[in-house]
Short mmCIF file of C-alpha atoms in Angstrom, two decimals:
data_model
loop_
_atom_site.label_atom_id
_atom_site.label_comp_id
_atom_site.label_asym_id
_atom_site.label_seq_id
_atom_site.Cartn_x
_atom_site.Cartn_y
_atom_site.Cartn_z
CA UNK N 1 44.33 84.12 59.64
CA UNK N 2 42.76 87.15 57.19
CA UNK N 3 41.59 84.15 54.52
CA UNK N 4 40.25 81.42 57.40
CA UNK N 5 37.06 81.31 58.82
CA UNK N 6 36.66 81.94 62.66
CA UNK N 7 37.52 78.99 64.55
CA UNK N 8 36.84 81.04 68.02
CA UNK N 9 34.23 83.39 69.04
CA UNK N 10 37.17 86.17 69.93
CA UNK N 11 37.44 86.75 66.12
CA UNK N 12 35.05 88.94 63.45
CA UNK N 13 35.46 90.29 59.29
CA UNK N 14 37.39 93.70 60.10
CA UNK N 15 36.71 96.13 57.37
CA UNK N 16 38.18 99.39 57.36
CA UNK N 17 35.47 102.22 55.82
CA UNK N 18 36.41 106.29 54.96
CA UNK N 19 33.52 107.55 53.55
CA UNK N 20 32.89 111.36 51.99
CA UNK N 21 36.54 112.09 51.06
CA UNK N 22 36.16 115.08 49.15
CA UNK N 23 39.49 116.50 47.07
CA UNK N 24 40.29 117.50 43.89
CA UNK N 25 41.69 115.58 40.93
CA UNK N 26 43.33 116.10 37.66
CA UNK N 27 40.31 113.78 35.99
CA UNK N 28 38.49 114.24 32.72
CA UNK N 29 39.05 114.11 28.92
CA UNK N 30 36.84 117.63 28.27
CA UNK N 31 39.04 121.03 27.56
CA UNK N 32 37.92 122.71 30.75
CA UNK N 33 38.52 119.30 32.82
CA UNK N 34 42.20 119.50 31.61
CA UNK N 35 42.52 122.84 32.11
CA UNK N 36 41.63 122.78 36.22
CA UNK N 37 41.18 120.34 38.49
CA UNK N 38 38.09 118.33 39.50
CA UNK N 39 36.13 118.02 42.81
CA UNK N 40 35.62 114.36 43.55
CA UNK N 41 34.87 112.32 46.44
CA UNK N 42 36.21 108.61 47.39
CA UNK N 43 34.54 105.98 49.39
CA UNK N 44 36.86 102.93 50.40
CA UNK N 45 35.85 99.91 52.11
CA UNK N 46 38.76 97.74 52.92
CA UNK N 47 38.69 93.86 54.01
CA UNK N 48 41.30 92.69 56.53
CA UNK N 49 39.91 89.06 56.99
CA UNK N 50 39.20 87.60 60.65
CA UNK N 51 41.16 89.69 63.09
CA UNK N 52 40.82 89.57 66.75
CA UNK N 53 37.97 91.60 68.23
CA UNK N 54 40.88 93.67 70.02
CA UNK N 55 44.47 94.14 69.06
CA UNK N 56 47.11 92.65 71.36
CA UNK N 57 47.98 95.83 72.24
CA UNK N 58 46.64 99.53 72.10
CA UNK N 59 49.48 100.60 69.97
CA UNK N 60 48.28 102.01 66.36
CA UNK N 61 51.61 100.11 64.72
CA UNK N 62 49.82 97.13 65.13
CA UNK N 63 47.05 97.95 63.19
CA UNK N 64 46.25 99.42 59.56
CA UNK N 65 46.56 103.29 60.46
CA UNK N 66 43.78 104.70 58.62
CA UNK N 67 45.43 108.60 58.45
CA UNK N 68 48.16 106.90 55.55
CA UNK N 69 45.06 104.85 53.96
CA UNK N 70 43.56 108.72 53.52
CA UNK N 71 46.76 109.72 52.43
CA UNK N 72 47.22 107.11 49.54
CA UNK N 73 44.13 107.40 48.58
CA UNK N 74 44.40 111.53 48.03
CA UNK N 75 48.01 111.07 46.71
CA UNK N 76 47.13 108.28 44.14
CA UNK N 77 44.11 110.34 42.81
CA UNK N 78 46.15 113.27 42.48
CA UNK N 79 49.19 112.16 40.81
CA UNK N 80 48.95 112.90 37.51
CA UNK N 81 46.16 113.68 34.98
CA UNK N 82 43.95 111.00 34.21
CA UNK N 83 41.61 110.79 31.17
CA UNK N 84 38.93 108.54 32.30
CA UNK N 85 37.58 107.57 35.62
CA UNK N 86 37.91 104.43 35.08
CA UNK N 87 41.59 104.35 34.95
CA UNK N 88 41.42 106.44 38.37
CA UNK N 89 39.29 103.68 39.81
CA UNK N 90 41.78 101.03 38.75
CA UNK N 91 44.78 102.42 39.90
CA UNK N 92 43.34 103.20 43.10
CA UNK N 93 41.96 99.46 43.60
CA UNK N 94 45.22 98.20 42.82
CA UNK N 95 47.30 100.68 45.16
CA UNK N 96 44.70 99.87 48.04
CA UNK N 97 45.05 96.12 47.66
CA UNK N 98 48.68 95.96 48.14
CA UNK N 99 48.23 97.21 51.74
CA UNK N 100 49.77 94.69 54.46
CA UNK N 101 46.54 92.54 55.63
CA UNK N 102 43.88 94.02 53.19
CA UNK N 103 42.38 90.88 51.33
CA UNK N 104 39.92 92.71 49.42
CA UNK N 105 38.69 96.30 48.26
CA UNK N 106 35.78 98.13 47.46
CA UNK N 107 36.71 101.80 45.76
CA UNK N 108 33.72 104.11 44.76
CA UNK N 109 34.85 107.11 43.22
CA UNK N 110 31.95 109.97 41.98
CA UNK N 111 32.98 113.45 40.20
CA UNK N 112 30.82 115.71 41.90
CA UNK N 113 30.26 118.77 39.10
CA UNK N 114 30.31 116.65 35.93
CA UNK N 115 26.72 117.86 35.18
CA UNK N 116 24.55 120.73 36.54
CA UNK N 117 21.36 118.24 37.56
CA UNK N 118 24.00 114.82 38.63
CA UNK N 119 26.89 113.47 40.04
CA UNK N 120 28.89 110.66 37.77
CA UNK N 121 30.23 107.84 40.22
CA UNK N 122 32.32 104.00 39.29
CA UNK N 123 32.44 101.72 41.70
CA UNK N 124 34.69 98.48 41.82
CA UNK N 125 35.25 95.78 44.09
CA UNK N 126 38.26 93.35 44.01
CA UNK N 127 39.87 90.50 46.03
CA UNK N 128 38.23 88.75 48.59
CA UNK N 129 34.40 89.90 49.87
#
């Protein structure tokens, strides 16, 4: 059903959006980014296809629970020490698309205090849009 186009009016593109998450990271290839943490902040749109304008039930098993989507998201980012963003971005993408009924992902990732006068940000977009 995610993949299919609507074949009822009782169906719409659910996309699942956390915006502004703001953490820290172990991100950066300079001395003083390996030395402490990073602040960085994660936008995630995710695509779950053509679902049914309500769930079958009001029961949050029966639906991606966003509060473990957060979760991921903070605990891939702060793993391990990553060099380049880009790598972050990736792995994150990858982790996100392997969620039950997500079909597609867009992952923008900015590190907030890179520069005094601007933030730094990678965006990527992957499976089905």
């Amino acid at each position: 059903m995610n993949g299919a186009p609507p074949t009822q009016h009782k169906i719409g593109r659910q996309v699942l959006a956390l915006t502004g998450l703001r953490f820290h990271a172990n991100l950066g290839i300079l001395e003083h980014e390996r030395e402490r943490s990073q602040p960085i902040q994660v936008d995630a749109e995710l695509n779950q296809g053509w679902q049914p304008l309500q769930p079958h039930d009001d029961d949050i098993r029966h639906v991606l629970d966003y509060r473990k989507v957060r979760q991921i998201i903070i605990d891939e980012c702060t793993a391990e020490h990553v060099n380049l963003l880009e790598t972050l971005i990736g792995k994150l993408a990858t982790r996100l698309l392997q969620l039950p009924g997500v079909i597609g992902v867009r992952v923008r990732i900015a590190k907030l205090e890179i520069f005094d006068d601007c933030e730094v940000a990678i965006r990527m977009e992957c499976g089905q849009w």
